[in-house]
XYZ file of C-alpha atoms in Angstrom:
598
model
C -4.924 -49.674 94.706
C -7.885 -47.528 94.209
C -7.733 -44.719 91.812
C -7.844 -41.485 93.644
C -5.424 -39.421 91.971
C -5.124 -38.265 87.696
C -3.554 -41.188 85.373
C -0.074 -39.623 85.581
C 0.067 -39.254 89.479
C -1.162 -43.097 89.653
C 1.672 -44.512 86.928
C 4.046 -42.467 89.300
C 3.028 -43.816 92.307
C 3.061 -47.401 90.841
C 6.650 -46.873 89.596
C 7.899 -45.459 92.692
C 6.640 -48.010 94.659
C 7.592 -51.019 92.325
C 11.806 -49.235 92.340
C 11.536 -49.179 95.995
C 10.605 -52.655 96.968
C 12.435 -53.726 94.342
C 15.654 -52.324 95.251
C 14.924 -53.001 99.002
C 14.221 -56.655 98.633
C 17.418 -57.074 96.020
C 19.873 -55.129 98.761
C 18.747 -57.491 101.511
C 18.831 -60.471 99.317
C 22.370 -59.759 98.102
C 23.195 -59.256 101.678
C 21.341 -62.739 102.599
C 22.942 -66.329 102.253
C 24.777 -66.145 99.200
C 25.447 -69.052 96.613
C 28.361 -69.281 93.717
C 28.592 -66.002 91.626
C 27.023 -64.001 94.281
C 23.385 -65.216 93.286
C 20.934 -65.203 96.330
C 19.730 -68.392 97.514
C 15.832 -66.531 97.265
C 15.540 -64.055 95.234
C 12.134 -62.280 96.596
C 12.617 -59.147 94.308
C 11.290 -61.343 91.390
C 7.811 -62.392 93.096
C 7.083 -58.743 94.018
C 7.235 -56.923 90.539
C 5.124 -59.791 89.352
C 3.131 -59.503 92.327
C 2.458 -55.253 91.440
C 2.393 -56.382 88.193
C -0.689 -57.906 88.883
C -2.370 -55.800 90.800
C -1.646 -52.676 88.820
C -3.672 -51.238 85.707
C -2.020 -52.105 82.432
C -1.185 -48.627 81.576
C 0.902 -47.983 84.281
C 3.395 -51.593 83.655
C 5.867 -49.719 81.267
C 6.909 -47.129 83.817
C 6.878 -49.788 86.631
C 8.991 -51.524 84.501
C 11.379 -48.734 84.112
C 11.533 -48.466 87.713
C 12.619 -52.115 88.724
C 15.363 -51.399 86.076
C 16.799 -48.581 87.407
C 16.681 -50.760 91.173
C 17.720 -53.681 89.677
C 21.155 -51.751 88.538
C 21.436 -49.823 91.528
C 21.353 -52.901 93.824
C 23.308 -55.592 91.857
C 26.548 -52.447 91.396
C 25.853 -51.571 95.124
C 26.091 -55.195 95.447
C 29.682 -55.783 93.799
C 28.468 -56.588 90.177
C 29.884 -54.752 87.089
C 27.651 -52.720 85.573
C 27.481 -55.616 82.592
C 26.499 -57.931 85.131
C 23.836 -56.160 87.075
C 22.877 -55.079 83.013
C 22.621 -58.519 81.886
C 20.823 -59.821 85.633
C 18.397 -56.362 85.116
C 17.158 -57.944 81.508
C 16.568 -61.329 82.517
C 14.626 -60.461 85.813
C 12.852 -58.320 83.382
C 12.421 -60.257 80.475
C 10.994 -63.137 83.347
C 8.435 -60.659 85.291
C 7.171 -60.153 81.655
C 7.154 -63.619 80.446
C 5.283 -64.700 84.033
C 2.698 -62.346 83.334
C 1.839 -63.228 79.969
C 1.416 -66.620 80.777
C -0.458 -66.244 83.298
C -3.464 -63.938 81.217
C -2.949 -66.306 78.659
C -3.996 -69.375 81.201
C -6.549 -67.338 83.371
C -9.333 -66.000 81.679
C -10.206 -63.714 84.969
C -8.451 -63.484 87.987
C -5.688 -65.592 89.422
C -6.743 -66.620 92.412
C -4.570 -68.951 94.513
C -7.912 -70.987 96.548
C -8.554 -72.817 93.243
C -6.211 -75.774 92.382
C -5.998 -74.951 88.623
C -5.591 -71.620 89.063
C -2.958 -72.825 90.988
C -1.029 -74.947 89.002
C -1.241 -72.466 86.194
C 0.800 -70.303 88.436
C 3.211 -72.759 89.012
C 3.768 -73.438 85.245
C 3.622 -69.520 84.363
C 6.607 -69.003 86.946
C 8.588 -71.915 86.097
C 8.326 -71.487 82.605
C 9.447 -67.976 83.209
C 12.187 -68.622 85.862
C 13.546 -71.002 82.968
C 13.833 -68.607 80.392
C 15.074 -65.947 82.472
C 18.053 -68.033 83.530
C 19.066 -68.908 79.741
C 18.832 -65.337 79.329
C 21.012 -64.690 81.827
C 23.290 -67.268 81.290
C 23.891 -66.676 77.394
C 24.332 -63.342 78.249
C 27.421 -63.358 81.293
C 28.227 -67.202 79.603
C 32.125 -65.894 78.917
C 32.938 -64.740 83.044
C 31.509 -68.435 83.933
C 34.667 -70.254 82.680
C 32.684 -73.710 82.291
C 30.341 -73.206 85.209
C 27.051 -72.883 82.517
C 24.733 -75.543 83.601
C 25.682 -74.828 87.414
C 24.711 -71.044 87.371
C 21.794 -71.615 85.064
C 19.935 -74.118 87.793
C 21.136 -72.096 90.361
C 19.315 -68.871 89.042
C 16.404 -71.253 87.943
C 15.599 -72.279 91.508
C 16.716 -69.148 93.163
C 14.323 -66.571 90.807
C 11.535 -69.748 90.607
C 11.203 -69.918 94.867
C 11.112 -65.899 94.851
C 8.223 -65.935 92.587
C 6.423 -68.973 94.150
C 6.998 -67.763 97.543
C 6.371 -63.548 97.514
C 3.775 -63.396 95.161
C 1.026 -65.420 96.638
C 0.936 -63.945 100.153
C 1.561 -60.060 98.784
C -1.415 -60.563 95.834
C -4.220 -62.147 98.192
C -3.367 -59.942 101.343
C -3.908 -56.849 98.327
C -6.889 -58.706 97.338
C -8.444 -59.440 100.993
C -7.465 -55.487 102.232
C -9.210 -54.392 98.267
C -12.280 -56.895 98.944
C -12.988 -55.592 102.999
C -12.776 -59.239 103.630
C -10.555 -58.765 106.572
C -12.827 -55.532 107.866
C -15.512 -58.277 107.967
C -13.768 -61.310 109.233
C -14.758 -61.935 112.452
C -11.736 -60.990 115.723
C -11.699 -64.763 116.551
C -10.616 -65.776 112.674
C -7.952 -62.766 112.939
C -6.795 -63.750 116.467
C -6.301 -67.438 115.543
C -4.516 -66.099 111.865
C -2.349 -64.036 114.084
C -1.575 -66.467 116.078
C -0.861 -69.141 114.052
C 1.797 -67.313 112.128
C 3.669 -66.216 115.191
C 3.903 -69.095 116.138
C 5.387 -70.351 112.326
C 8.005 -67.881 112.917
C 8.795 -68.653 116.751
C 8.958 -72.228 115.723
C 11.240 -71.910 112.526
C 13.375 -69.645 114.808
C 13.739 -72.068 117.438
C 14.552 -74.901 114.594
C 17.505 -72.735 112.426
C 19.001 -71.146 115.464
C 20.942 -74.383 116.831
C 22.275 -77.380 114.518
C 22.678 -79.995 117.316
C 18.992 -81.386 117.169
C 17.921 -81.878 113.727
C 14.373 -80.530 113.877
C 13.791 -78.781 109.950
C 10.319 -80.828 110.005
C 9.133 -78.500 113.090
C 8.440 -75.514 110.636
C 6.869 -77.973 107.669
C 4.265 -78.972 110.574
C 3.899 -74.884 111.092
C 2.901 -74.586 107.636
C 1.026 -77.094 107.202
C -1.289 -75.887 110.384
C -1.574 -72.146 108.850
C -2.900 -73.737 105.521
C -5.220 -75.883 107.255
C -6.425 -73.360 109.578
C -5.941 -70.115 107.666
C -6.220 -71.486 103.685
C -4.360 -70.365 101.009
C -3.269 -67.097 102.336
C -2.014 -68.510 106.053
C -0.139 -70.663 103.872
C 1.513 -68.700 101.588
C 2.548 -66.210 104.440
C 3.402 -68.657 106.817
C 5.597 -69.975 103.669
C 7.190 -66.000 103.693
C 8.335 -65.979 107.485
C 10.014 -69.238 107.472
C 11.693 -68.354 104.350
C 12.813 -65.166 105.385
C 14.153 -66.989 108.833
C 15.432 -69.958 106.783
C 17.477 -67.667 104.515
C 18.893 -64.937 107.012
C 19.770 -67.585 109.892
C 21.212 -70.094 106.938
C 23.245 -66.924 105.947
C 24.604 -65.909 109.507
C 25.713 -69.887 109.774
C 23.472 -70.775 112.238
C 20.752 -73.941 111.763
C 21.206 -77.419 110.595
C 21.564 -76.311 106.811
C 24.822 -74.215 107.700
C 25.937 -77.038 109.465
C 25.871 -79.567 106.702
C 29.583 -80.554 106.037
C 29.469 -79.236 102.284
C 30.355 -76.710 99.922
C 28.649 -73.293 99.883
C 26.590 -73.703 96.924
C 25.508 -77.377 97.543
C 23.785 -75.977 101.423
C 22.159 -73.079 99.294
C 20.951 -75.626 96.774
C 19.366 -78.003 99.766
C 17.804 -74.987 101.216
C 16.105 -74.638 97.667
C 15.144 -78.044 97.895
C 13.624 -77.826 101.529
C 11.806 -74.559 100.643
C 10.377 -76.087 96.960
C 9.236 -79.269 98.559
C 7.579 -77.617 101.831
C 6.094 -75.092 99.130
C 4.903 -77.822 97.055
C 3.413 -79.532 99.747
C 1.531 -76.835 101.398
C -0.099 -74.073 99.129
C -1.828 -76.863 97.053
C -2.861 -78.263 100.439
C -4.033 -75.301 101.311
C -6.497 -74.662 97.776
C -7.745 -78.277 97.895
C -8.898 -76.918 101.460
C -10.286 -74.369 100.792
C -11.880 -76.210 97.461
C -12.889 -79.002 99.725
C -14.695 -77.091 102.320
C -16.471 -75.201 99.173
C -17.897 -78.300 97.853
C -18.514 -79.419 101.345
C -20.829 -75.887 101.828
C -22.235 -76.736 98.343
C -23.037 -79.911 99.597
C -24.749 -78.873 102.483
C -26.519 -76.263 100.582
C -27.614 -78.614 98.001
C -28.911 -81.000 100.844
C -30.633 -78.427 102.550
C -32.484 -77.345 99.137
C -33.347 -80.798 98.504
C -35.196 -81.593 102.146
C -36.966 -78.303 101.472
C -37.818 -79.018 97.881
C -39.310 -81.947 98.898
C -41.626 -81.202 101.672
C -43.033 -78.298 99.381
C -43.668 -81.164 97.156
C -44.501 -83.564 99.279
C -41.600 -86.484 97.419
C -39.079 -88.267 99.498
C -36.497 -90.271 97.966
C -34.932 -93.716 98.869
C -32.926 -96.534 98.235
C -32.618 -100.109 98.324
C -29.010 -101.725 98.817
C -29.449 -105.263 97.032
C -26.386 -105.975 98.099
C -26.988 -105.839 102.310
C -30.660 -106.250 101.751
C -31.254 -102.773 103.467
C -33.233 -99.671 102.783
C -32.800 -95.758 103.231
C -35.334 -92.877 103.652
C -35.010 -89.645 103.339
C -36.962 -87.483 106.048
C -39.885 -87.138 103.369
C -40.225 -90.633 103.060
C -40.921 -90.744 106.775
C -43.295 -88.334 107.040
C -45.308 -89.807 104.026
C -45.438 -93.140 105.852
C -46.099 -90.610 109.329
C -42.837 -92.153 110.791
C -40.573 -89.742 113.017
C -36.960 -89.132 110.856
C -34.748 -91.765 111.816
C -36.994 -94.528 112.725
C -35.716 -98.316 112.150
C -37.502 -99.865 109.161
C -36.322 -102.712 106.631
C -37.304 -103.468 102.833
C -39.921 -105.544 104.118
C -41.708 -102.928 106.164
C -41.834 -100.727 103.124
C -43.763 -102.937 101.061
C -45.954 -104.287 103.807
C -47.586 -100.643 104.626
C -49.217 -101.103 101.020
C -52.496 -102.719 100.325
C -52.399 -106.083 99.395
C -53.823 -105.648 95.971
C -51.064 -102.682 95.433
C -48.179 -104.634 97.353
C -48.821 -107.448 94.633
C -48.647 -105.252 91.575
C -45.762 -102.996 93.097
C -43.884 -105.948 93.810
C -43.821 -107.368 90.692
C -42.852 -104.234 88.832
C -40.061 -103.659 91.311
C -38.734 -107.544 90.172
C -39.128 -106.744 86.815
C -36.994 -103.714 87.170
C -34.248 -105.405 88.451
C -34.881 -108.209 85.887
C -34.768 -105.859 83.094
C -32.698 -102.789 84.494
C -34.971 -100.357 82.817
C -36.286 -97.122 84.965
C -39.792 -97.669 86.712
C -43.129 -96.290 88.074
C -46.473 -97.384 90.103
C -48.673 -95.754 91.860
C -50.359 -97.639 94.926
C -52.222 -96.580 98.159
C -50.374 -97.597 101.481
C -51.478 -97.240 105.441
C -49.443 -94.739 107.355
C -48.146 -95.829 111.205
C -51.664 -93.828 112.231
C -53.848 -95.988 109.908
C -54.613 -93.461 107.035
C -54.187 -94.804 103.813
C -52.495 -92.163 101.438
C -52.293 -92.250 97.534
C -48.237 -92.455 96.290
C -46.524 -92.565 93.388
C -42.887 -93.502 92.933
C -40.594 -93.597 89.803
C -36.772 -94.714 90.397
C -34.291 -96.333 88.241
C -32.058 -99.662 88.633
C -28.076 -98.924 90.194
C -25.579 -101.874 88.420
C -22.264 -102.148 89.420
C -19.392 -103.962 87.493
C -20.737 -106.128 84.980
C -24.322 -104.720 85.006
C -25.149 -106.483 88.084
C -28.317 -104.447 89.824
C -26.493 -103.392 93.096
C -29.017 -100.353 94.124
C -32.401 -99.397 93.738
C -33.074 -95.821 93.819
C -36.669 -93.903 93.525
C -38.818 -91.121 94.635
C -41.779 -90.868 96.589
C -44.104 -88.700 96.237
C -47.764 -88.004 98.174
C -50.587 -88.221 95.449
C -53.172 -88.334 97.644
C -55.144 -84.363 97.027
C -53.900 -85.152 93.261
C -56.047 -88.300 93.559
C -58.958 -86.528 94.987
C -59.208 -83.825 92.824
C -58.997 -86.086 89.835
C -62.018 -87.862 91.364
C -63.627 -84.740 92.083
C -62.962 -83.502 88.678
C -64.104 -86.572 87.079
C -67.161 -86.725 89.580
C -67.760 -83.304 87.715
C -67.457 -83.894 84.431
C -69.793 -86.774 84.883
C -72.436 -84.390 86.190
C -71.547 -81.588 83.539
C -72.208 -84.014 81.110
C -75.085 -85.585 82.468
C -76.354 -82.047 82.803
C -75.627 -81.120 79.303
C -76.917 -84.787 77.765
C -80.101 -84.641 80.205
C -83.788 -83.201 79.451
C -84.073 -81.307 82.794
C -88.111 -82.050 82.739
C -87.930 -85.673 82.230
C -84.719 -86.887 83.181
C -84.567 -88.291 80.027
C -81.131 -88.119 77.684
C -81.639 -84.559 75.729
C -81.974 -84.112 71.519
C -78.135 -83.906 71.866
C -77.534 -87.099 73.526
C -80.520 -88.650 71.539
C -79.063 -87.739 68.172
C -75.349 -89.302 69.402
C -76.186 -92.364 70.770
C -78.456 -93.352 67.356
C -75.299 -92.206 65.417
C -73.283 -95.020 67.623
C -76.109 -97.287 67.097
C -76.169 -96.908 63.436
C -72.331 -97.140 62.974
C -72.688 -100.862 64.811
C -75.825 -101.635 63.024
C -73.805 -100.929 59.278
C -70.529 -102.295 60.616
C -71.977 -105.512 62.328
C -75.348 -105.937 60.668
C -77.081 -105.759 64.193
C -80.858 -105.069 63.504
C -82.043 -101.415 64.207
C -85.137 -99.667 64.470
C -85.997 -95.895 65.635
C -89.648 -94.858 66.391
C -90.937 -91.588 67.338
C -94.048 -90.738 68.890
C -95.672 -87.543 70.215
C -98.497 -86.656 72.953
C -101.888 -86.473 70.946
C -103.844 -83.374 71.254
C -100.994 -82.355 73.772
C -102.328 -78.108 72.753
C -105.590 -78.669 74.106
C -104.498 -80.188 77.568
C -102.161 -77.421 77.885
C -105.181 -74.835 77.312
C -107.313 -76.460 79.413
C -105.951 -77.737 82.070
C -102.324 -75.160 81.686
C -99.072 -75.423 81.452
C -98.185 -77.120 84.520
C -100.272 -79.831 83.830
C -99.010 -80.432 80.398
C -95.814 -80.474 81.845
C -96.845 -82.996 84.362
C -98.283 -84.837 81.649
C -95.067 -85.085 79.613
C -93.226 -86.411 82.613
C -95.553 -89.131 83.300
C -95.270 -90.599 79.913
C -92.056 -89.992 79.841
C -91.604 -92.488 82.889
C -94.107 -95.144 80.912
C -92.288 -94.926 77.756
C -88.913 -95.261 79.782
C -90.631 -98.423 82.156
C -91.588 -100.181 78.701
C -88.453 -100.490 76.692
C -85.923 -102.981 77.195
C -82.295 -102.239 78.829
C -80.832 -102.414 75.515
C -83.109 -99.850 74.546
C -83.004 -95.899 74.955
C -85.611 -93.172 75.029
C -85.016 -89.589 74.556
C -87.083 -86.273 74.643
C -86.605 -84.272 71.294
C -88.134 -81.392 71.937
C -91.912 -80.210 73.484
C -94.125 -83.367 73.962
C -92.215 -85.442 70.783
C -90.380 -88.431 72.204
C -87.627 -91.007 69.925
C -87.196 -94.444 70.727
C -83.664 -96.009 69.515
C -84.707 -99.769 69.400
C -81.170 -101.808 69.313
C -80.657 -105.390 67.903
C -84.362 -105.480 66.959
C -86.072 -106.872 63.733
C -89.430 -105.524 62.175
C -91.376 -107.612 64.029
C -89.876 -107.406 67.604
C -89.527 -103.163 67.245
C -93.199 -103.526 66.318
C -93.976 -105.190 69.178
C -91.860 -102.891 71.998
C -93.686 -99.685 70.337
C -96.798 -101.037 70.664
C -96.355 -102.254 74.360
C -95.150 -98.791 74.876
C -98.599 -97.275 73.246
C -100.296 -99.394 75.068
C -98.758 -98.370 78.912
C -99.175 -94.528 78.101
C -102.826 -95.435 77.658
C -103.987 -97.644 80.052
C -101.593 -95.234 82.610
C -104.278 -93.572 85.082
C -101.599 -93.409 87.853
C -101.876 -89.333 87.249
C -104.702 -89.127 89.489
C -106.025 -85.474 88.409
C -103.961 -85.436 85.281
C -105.846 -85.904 82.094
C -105.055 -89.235 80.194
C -103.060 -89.065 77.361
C -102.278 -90.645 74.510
C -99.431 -91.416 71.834
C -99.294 -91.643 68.152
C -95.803 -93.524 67.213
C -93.873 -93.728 63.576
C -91.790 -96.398 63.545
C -88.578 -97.077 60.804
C -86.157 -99.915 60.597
C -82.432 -98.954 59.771
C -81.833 -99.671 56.156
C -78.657 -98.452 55.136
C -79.218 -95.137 56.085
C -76.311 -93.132 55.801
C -77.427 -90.855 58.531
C -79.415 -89.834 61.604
C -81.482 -87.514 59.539
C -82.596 -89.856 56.838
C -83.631 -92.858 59.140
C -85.541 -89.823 61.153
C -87.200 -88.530 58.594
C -89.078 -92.257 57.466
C -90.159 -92.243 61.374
C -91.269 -88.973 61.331
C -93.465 -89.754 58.282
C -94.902 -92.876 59.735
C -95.817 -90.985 62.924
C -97.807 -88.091 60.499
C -99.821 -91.428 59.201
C -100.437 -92.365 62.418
C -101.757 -88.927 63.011
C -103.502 -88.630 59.934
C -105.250 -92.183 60.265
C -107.285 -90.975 63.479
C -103.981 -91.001 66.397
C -103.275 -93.050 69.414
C -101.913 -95.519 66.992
C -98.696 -97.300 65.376
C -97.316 -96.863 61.863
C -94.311 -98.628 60.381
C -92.509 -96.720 57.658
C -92.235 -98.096 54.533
């Protein structure tokens, strides 16, 4: 109920319309099949107040309360009770709406909902539990007019006030809850229809079973109920549950139907129409939530499926599995399309490995064995040949399935396309290379830069003092290299320093390396080489950048080189340095000549 009217006008309205039904229900009921001490064989008025109690706001309870009171003692006197009696039955009806709903919050942190199985079966417990303690109540409390009968009236009100409650509350709460939600404004007119149908034909069918007693057919209406809960959930049901109730109880009370006909006392007919009505109860509204859970996880299911096909052709990853067990294999629709296979096509384990390259199949192969071997998780990456010839970069990781005992029953891994992640890698790396060649290269000569220079004699020193390898370093510049550049220019100097660049590269060994430092000054990093033999590639290398006259109109040029052997140096700098002084000797002592260092 919606609130459209002031606090006071809405407790009224609750409380007028909890009295009514309540003393409406309790008048028929009295009126229905009766058992021993006039005690209904249902009693429905129970299952509605907790029903409204439910569905109302907690501040308007108390006066709702007040108002199934004064029903409760208007119906039980109207229906031949003293007024102790209907007193005592007024307390423990309310003392067990209470007790219900208490239980229930206690169990259900948000809203009962009968389509979920716990929810359920804490419904079940809340209105047992509460149908038990209302009939102690009311049997300590009318225990002297029973002369002896105790235990008899005290199961007999525990069934009768435990089937009103299971039986009235569910249909009356989620009809409230579909009419509150617009859920039936939205269903569509074939799901009504078919609802609508279905339940007429419960009550034509429980009709046609309890009006005659010479063909025992009581199962006809179980197979009613059991279609509305399978067709309509938990709401078909629990109504369909209602109308053969209502049938059950009102032809069972006119003596009609094969319950009236069993040869038996009153109260033992009323307590196997309990029995019938708890066990098809039992039977059908958890049916009817496992449904409706069922066809949940089933939509969850399919949801989750359809997320995963989608996540992984954004991704480009299949998945797929290897039964050990049958020797057979599984793709998912991604793994197809990787191997450019139509979904669905026939293919074995052996296929699967064979689209790899050999060299890949081997090493693939053997980690796959060793997974099983081992049962740890694995990964490779490999290249295999699609059905249209293109070979495609994949990687797949996947884990080892045992069954009992750790046996490996299963293979399971992922696929995934690595093939642009490949490229781009080489790409990248292609890059780098150049960036670095870029940023270790003299852009004149071609030669490795003062950078690269610097490094590499670092690395060379570091194996020279941790492997005593023999190292020398010489350095050498263009003699006179001013006065070709201002007289024949700048281009021609540059020319110049190229061409003896590509002598001085020519004459070293492929051990060797030879780097431009800066303007026309040149180092030499001599590896593995003694005194003598460093002596002898610098001088070589003096000798080539004289006798050069491949320049045609370049000017001939000469070198003047300073040569040091490594010594212990603890640096690039120091070992420089004796060079560089041997090459101003060299300079000093007329040029176009060789110094060693001392």
């Amino acid at each position: 109920m919606t609130r459209s009217h002031s606090p006071r006008v809405e407790v009224a309205v609750w409380a007028l319309l909890t009295a009514f039904g309540y003393f409406l229900l309790a008048a028929v009921s009295l009126h229905a099949t009766k058992g021993a001490d006039n005690t209904a064989a249902v009693w429905p008025p129970s299952g509605y107040l907790l029903a409204l109690l439910l569905l109302m706001p907690a501040h308007a309870r108390l006066a709702s309360l007040a108002g199934m009171a004064v029903a409760s003692l208007a119906a039980n006197m109207l229906g031949g009770s003293s007024l102790t009696l209907s007193a005592a039955f007024t307390v423990a009806n309310g003392c067990e709406a209470c007790t219900a709903l208490w239980l229930i919050r206690r169990r259900e942190a948000g809203e009962l909902s009968f389509m979920v199985p716990r929810s359920f079966a804490n419904f079940c417990i809340a209105a047992l539990s509460a149908s038990a303690l209302s009939a102690s109540i009311a049997t300590a409390l009318v225990g002297v007019s029973l002369g002896g009968r105790s235990l008899d009236f005290f199961l007999s009100w525990l069934t009768t006030v435990a089937l009103g409650i299971l039986i009235v509350t569910p249909p009356i709460v989620t009809l409230a809850r579909l009419i509150g939600s617009k859920a039936l404004e939205h269903a569509p007119a074939r799901m009504k229809g078919e609802a609508v149908l279905i339940l007429t034909a419960t009550a034509a069918v429980t009709a046609t079973a309890f009006s005659q007693a010479h063909f025992p057919s009581t199962f006809l209406p179980c197979i009613a109920v059991v279609a509305a809960a399978y067709r309509v959930g938990p709401f078909g049901a629990a109504t369909a549950m209602l109308i053969v109730t209502i049938i059950t109880s009102l032809s069972t009370g006119q003596g009609m139907g094969p319950v009236a006909a069993i040869e038996a006392d009153r109260t033992t007919r009323v307590l196997f129409l309990q029995f019938y009505l708890l066990a098809m109860l039992f039977t059908t509204l958890p049916l009817a939530a496992l449904l409706v859970a069922q066809r949940r996880l089933a939509r969850r299911l399919e949801q989750s499926n359809r997320s995963l096909l989608q996540a992984e052709a954004a991704a480009l990853v299949g998945h797929w599995r290897v039964d050990l067990v049958r020797w057979a294999i599984e793709w998912s629709d991604q793994t197809y399309r990787i191997h450019g296979l139509a979904p669905g096509t026939p293919v074995d384990v052996e296929y699967s490995m064979e689209q790899y390259l050999p060299e890949d199949r081997e090493i693939a192969q053997s980690i796959l064995r060793e997974a099983v071997k081992t049962g740890q998780p694995f990964e490779y990456q490999g290249r295999l040949r699609r059905a249209d010839g293109e070979v495609r970069h994949v990687k797949s990781h996947g884990l080892i399935e045992t069954g009992r005992g750790g046996k490996p029953v299963g293979i399971f891994g992922t696929l995934q396309d690595v093939t642009e992640t490949v490229e781009n890698a080489r790409i990248l790396e292609a890059a780098r290379n150049a960036a670095e060649r870029v940023a270790n290269t003299d852009m004149m000569t071609g030669l490795p830069n003062r950078r690269h220079t610097l490094a590499f004699l670092e690395k060379a020193m570091v194996g020279a003092r941790d492997h005593g390898a023999p190292l020398a370093v010489a350095i050498f510049d263009i003699d006179h290299f001013k006065r070709i550049n201002d007289e024949f220019g700048h281009a021609v100097g540059d020319e110049v320093i190229r061409r003896v660049a590509r002598r001085a590269k020519a004459s070293l060994r492929d051990e060797d390396m030879v780097g431009r430092f800066g303007g026309e000054e040149f180092v030499c990093i001599l590896q593995r080489s003694s005194a003598q033999a460093a002596e002898l590639v610098a001088e070589r290398l003096r000798k080539a950048i004289e006798a050069d006259d491949s320049g045609g109109d370049l000017p001939p040029a000469t070198v003047s080189i300073g040569l040091a052997v490594y010594g212990g140096e603890l640096d690039a700098e120091e070992l420089l340095h004796r060079a560089d002084q041997a090459l101003y000797a060299a300079k000093r002592e007329g040029r176009n000549r060789l110094r060693m260092a001392a």
